PDB file of C-alpha atoms in Angstrom:
ATOM      1  CA  MET A   1      65.227-112.011-216.280  1.00  0.00           C
ATOM      2  CA  LYS A   2      61.978-110.189-215.473  1.00  0.00           C
ATOM      3  CA  ALA A   3      60.592-111.148-218.866  1.00  0.00           C
ATOM      4  CA  PHE A   4      61.391-114.786-218.203  1.00  0.00           C
ATOM      5  CA  MET A   5      59.623-114.705-214.814  1.00  0.00           C
ATOM      6  CA  ASP A   6      56.582-113.019-216.354  1.00  0.00           C
ATOM      7  CA  SER A   7      56.508-115.668-219.042  1.00  0.00           C
ATOM      8  CA  LEU A   8      56.583-118.462-216.414  1.00  0.00           C
ATOM      9  CA  ARG A   9      53.795-116.826-214.387  1.00  0.00           C
ATOM     10  CA  GLY A  10      51.694-116.478-217.492  1.00  0.00           C
ATOM     11  CA  ARG A  11      52.113-120.131-218.377  1.00  0.00           C
ATOM     12  CA  LEU A  12      51.408-121.187-214.759  1.00  0.00           C
ATOM     13  CA  ASN A  13      48.212-119.097-214.718  1.00  0.00           C
ATOM     14  CA  ASP A  14      47.110-120.712-217.976  1.00  0.00           C
ATOM     15  CA  LEU A  15      47.224-124.169-216.369  1.00  0.00           C
ATOM     16  CA  GLN A  16      44.247-125.749-214.683  1.00  0.00           C
ATOM     17  CA  PRO A  17      44.349-126.087-210.832  1.00  0.00           C
ATOM     18  CA  ARG A  18      45.003-129.829-210.856  1.00  0.00           C
ATOM     19  CA  GLU A  19      47.883-129.342-213.351  1.00  0.00           C
ATOM     20  CA  ARG A  20      49.369-126.678-211.042  1.00  0.00           C
ATOM     21  CA  LYS A  21      49.121-129.065-208.076  1.00  0.00           C
ATOM     22  CA  LEU A  22      50.753-131.838-210.088  1.00  0.00           C
ATOM     23  CA  LEU A  23      53.565-129.506-211.171  1.00  0.00           C
ATOM     24  CA  ILE A  24      54.155-128.270-207.611  1.00  0.00           C
ATOM     25  CA  MET A  25      54.162-131.865-206.282  1.00  0.00           C
ATOM     26  CA  GLY A  26      56.651-132.820-209.007  1.00  0.00           C
ATOM     27  CA  LEU A  27      58.915-129.907-208.026  1.00  0.00           C
ATOM     28  CA  VAL A  28      58.710-130.896-204.343  1.00  0.00           C
ATOM     29  CA  LEU A  29      59.573-134.519-205.224  1.00  0.00           C
ATOM     30  CA  LEU A  30      62.439-133.312-207.433  1.00  0.00           C
ATOM     31  CA  PHE A  31      63.749-131.154-204.568  1.00  0.00           C
ATOM     32  CA  PHE A  32      63.699-134.037-202.062  1.00  0.00           C
ATOM     33  CA  THR A  33      65.235-136.414-204.619  1.00  0.00           C
ATOM     34  CA  ALA A  34      68.083-133.968-205.211  1.00  0.00           C
ATOM     35  CA  ILE A  35      68.695-133.694-201.464  1.00  0.00           C
ATOM     36  CA  TYR A  36      68.629-137.501-201.101  1.00  0.00           C
ATOM     37  CA  VAL A  37      71.072-137.971-203.990  1.00  0.00           C
ATOM     38  CA  ALA A  38      73.400-135.329-202.527  1.00  0.00           C
ATOM     39  CA  LEU A  39      73.354-136.679-198.961  1.00  0.00           C
ATOM     40  CA  THR A  40      73.499-140.443-199.604  1.00  0.00           C
ATOM     41  CA  PRO A  41      77.252-140.526-200.492  1.00  0.00           C
ATOM     42  CA  LEU A  42      78.030-138.359-197.464  1.00  0.00           C
ATOM     43  CA  ALA A  43      76.120-140.709-195.164  1.00  0.00           C
ATOM     44  CA  SER A  44      77.827-143.812-196.562  1.00  0.00           C
ATOM     45  CA  LYS A  45      81.269-142.154-196.265  1.00  0.00           C
ATOM     46  CA  TYR A  46      80.443-141.214-192.673  1.00  0.00           C
ATOM     47  CA  ASP A  47      79.438-144.817-191.879  1.00  0.00           C
ATOM     48  CA  GLN A  48      82.652-146.082-193.478  1.00  0.00           C
ATOM     49  CA  LEU A  49      84.784-143.654-191.454  1.00  0.00           C
ATOM     50  CA  VAL A  50      82.999-144.596-188.223  1.00  0.00           C
ATOM     51  CA  GLY A  51      83.716-148.268-188.963  1.00  0.00           C
ATOM     52  CA  GLN A  52      87.386-147.537-189.626  1.00  0.00           C
ATOM     53  CA  SER A  53      87.587-145.470-186.449  1.00  0.00           C
ATOM     54  CA  ASN A  54      86.114-148.304-184.388  1.00  0.00           C
ATOM     55  CA  GLN A  55      88.514-150.804-185.966  1.00  0.00           C
ATOM     56  CA  LEU A  56      91.509-148.566-185.273  1.00  0.00           C
ATOM     57  CA  LYS A  57      90.390-148.044-181.676  1.00  0.00           C
ATOM     58  CA  SER A  58      90.142-151.797-181.130  1.00  0.00           C
ATOM     59  CA  ASP A  59      93.578-152.277-182.774  1.00  0.00           C
ATOM     60  CA  LEU A  60      95.066-149.610-180.516  1.00  0.00           C
ATOM     61  CA  GLN A  61      93.541-151.239-177.452  1.00  0.00           C
ATOM     62  CA  TRP A  62      94.956-154.622-178.504  1.00  0.00           C
ATOM     63  CA  LEU A  63      98.407-153.095-179.097  1.00  0.00           C
ATOM     64  CA  GLN A  64      98.343-151.490-175.672  1.00  0.00           C
ATOM     65  CA  GLN A  65      97.501-154.866-174.143  1.00  0.00           C
ATOM     66  CA  GLN A  66     100.392-156.454-176.048  1.00  0.00           C
ATOM     67  CA  SER A  67     102.988-153.806-175.130  1.00  0.00           C
ATOM     68  CA  ALA A  68     104.587-156.061-172.517  1.00  0.00           C
ATOM     69  CA  VAL A  69     105.068-158.811-175.100  1.00  0.00           C
ATOM     70  CA  VAL A  70     106.480-156.388-177.658  1.00  0.00           C
ATOM     71  CA  SER A  71     108.998-154.949-175.210  1.00  0.00           C
ATOM     72  CA  ARG A  72     110.318-158.451-174.485  1.00  0.00           C
ATOM     73  CA  LEU A  73     110.755-159.087-178.213  1.00  0.00           C
ATOM     74  CA  ALA A  74     112.722-155.905-178.821  1.00  0.00           C
ATOM     75  CA  ASN A  75     116.072-157.661-179.128  1.00  0.00           C
ATOM     76  CA  GLY A  76     114.867-161.114-180.180  1.00  0.00           C
ATOM     77  CA  CYS A  77     116.453-162.756-177.141  1.00  0.00           C
ATOM     78  CA  GLY A  78     113.290-163.381-175.159  1.00  0.00           C
ATOM     79  CA  ASN A  79     113.647-163.963-171.448  1.00  0.00           C
ATOM     80  CA  ARG A  80     117.272-164.562-170.682  1.00  0.00           C
ATOM     81  CA  GLU A  81     118.730-165.020-167.297  1.00  0.00           C
ATOM     82  CA  VAL A  82     122.062-163.556-166.285  1.00  0.00           C
ATOM     83  CA  GLN A  83     124.554-166.388-166.285  1.00  0.00           C
ATOM     84  CA  GLN A  84     126.872-166.850-163.342  1.00  0.00           C
ATOM     85  CA  GLY A  85     130.564-167.286-163.940  1.00  0.00           C
ATOM     86  CA  SER A  86     133.201-165.522-165.948  1.00  0.00           C
ATOM     87  CA  ALA A  87     132.683-164.278-169.466  1.00  0.00           C
ATOM     88  CA  ARG A  88     135.261-166.784-170.707  1.00  0.00           C
ATOM     89  CA  ASP A  89     133.354-169.671-169.092  1.00  0.00           C
ATOM     90  CA  ASN A  90     130.039-168.450-170.522  1.00  0.00           C
ATOM     91  CA  LEU A  91     131.504-168.262-174.039  1.00  0.00           C
ATOM     92  CA  THR A  92     132.971-171.766-173.675  1.00  0.00           C
ATOM     93  CA  LYS A  93     129.575-173.109-172.585  1.00  0.00           C
ATOM     94  CA  LEU A  94     127.835-171.437-175.514  1.00  0.00           C
ATOM     95  CA  VAL A  95     130.260-172.938-178.032  1.00  0.00           C
ATOM     96  CA  ARG A  96     129.849-176.397-176.546  1.00  0.00           C
ATOM     97  CA  ARG A  97     126.057-176.041-176.272  1.00  0.00           C
ATOM     98  CA  ASN A  98     125.967-175.535-180.046  1.00  0.00           C
ATOM     99  CA  GLN A  99     128.050-178.703-180.530  1.00  0.00           C
ATOM    100  CA  LEU A 100     131.028-176.863-181.939  1.00  0.00           C
ATOM    101  CA  ARG A 101     134.681-177.515-181.086  1.00  0.00           C
ATOM    102  CA  LEU A 102     136.420-174.618-179.363  1.00  0.00           C
ATOM    103  CA  SER A 103     139.958-174.344-180.704  1.00  0.00           C
ATOM    104  CA  GLN A 104     141.028-171.218-178.905  1.00  0.00           C
ATOM    105  CA  ILE A 105     139.674-168.410-176.778  1.00  0.00           C
ATOM    106  CA  ARG A 106     141.984-165.432-176.521  1.00  0.00           C
ATOM    107  CA  ASP A 107     141.690-162.209-174.509  1.00  0.00           C
ATOM    108  CA  LEU A 108     141.589-158.989-176.474  1.00  0.00           C
ATOM    109  CA  ASN A 109     141.650-155.432-175.118  1.00  0.00           C
ATOM    110  CA  LYS A 110     137.976-155.263-174.193  1.00  0.00           C
ATOM    111  CA  GLY A 111     136.745-158.681-175.205  1.00  0.00           C
ATOM    112  CA  PHE A 112     137.617-162.081-176.596  1.00  0.00           C
ATOM    113  CA  GLU A 113     138.474-163.819-179.829  1.00  0.00           C
ATOM    114  CA  LEU A 114     136.939-167.250-180.291  1.00  0.00           C
ATOM    115  CA  ARG A 115     138.137-169.850-182.763  1.00  0.00           C
ATOM    116  CA  PHE A 116     135.886-172.835-183.326  1.00  0.00           C
ATOM    117  CA  SER A 117     134.992-175.478-185.876  1.00  0.00           C
ATOM    118  CA  GLY A 118     132.020-177.599-186.752  1.00  0.00           C
ATOM    119  CA  ALA A 119     130.118-179.240-189.555  1.00  0.00           C
ATOM    120  CA  ASP A 120     126.884-177.198-189.474  1.00  0.00           C
ATOM    121  CA  ALA A 121     126.787-173.530-190.525  1.00  0.00           C
ATOM    122  CA  ASN A 122     123.402-173.095-188.816  1.00  0.00           C
ATOM    123  CA  ARG A 123     124.988-173.941-185.474  1.00  0.00           C
ATOM    124  CA  ILE A 124     127.571-171.217-186.040  1.00  0.00           C
ATOM    125  CA  LEU A 125     124.847-168.664-186.761  1.00  0.00           C
ATOM    126  CA  ARG A 126     122.913-169.845-183.706  1.00  0.00           C
ATOM    127  CA  LEU A 127     126.077-169.405-181.657  1.00  0.00           C
ATOM    128  CA  SER A 128     126.461-165.790-182.798  1.00  0.00           C
ATOM    129  CA  HIS A 129     122.847-165.100-181.812  1.00  0.00           C
ATOM    130  CA  GLN A 130     123.267-166.710-178.403  1.00  0.00           C
ATOM    131  CA  VAL A 131     126.517-164.827-177.808  1.00  0.00           C
ATOM    132  CA  ALA A 132     124.719-161.563-178.564  1.00  0.00           C
ATOM    133  CA  CYS A 133     121.889-162.523-176.205  1.00  0.00           C
ATOM    134  CA  ALA A 134     124.402-163.350-173.468  1.00  0.00           C
ATOM    135  CA  GLY A 135     125.450-159.709-173.262  1.00  0.00           C
ATOM    136  CA  PHE A 136     128.250-159.627-175.808  1.00  0.00           C
ATOM    137  CA  ASN A 137     128.596-157.407-178.834  1.00  0.00           C
ATOM    138  CA  VAL A 138     129.760-159.419-181.849  1.00  0.00           C
ATOM    139  CA  GLN A 139     132.383-157.291-183.584  1.00  0.00           C
ATOM    140  CA  SER A 140     133.254-159.718-186.362  1.00  0.00           C
ATOM    141  CA  LEU A 141     132.366-163.197-187.527  1.00  0.00           C
ATOM    142  CA  LYS A 142     134.397-165.052-190.108  1.00  0.00           C
ATOM    143  CA  VAL A 143     133.534-168.531-191.377  1.00  0.00           C
ATOM    144  CA  GLU A 144     135.573-170.508-193.912  1.00  0.00           C
ATOM    145  CA  ARG A 145     135.367-174.050-195.194  1.00  0.00           C
ATOM    146  CA  SER A 146     138.559-175.919-194.294  1.00  0.00           C
ATOM    147  CA  SER A 147     137.412-179.212-195.813  1.00  0.00           C
ATOM    148  CA  PRO A 148     134.226-180.424-197.505  1.00  0.00           C
ATOM    149  CA  GLU A 149     132.721-181.324-194.109  1.00  0.00           C
ATOM    150  CA  ILE A 150     134.337-178.864-191.669  1.00  0.00           C
ATOM    151  CA  LEU A 151     133.784-175.137-191.228  1.00  0.00           C
ATOM    152  CA  GLU A 152     136.347-173.038-189.345  1.00  0.00           C
ATOM    153  CA  GLY A 153     135.108-169.890-187.669  1.00  0.00           C
ATOM    154  CA  SER A 154     136.424-166.984-185.679  1.00  0.00           C
ATOM    155  CA  MET A 155     134.480-164.371-183.771  1.00  0.00           C
ATOM    156  CA  GLU A 156     135.546-161.237-181.938  1.00  0.00           C
ATOM    157  CA  VAL A 157     133.222-160.210-179.119  1.00  0.00           C
ATOM    158  CA  ILE A 158     133.119-157.438-176.526  1.00  0.00           C
ATOM    159  CA  TYR A 159     131.326-157.902-173.235  1.00  0.00           C
ATOM    160  CA  VAL A 160     128.833-155.024-172.868  1.00  0.00           C
ATOM    161  CA  GLU A 161     126.966-155.971-169.675  1.00  0.00           C
ATOM    162  CA  ASP A 162     128.489-156.219-166.236  1.00  0.00           C
TER     163      ASP A 162
END
């Protein structure tokens, strides 16, 4: 290693002063170029991370502002008012509101069994959703086609809210 250093010093001493200055300036430029090349990706990554951080902070702030809306949508029922009257009357109203014919409503141990019919399967599904939003737990739902136009359905529900 010492021989190599001596060889470099000898060659540097053999150069003229302006050549030495040019070589030293080239080494200084090479040093700063290497630093620039090494730090540029770090700076761009830092800028990218700062941008992501700002975006996430604004998203978090928006989510905090929307927390009241999200809590209302937790069960998909929206704002529902407690209906007055007996559970049997409320179920009868729900069946009729969906333009279905109520064949029978029968008391079970902790709930009711509904038998109904109608021509539109979407109304039956809407009924099951509305029954769930009215404070009932739908235990079973059975729908069969009794004729080409008529669907017969039965539903067992348990009242879960007082």
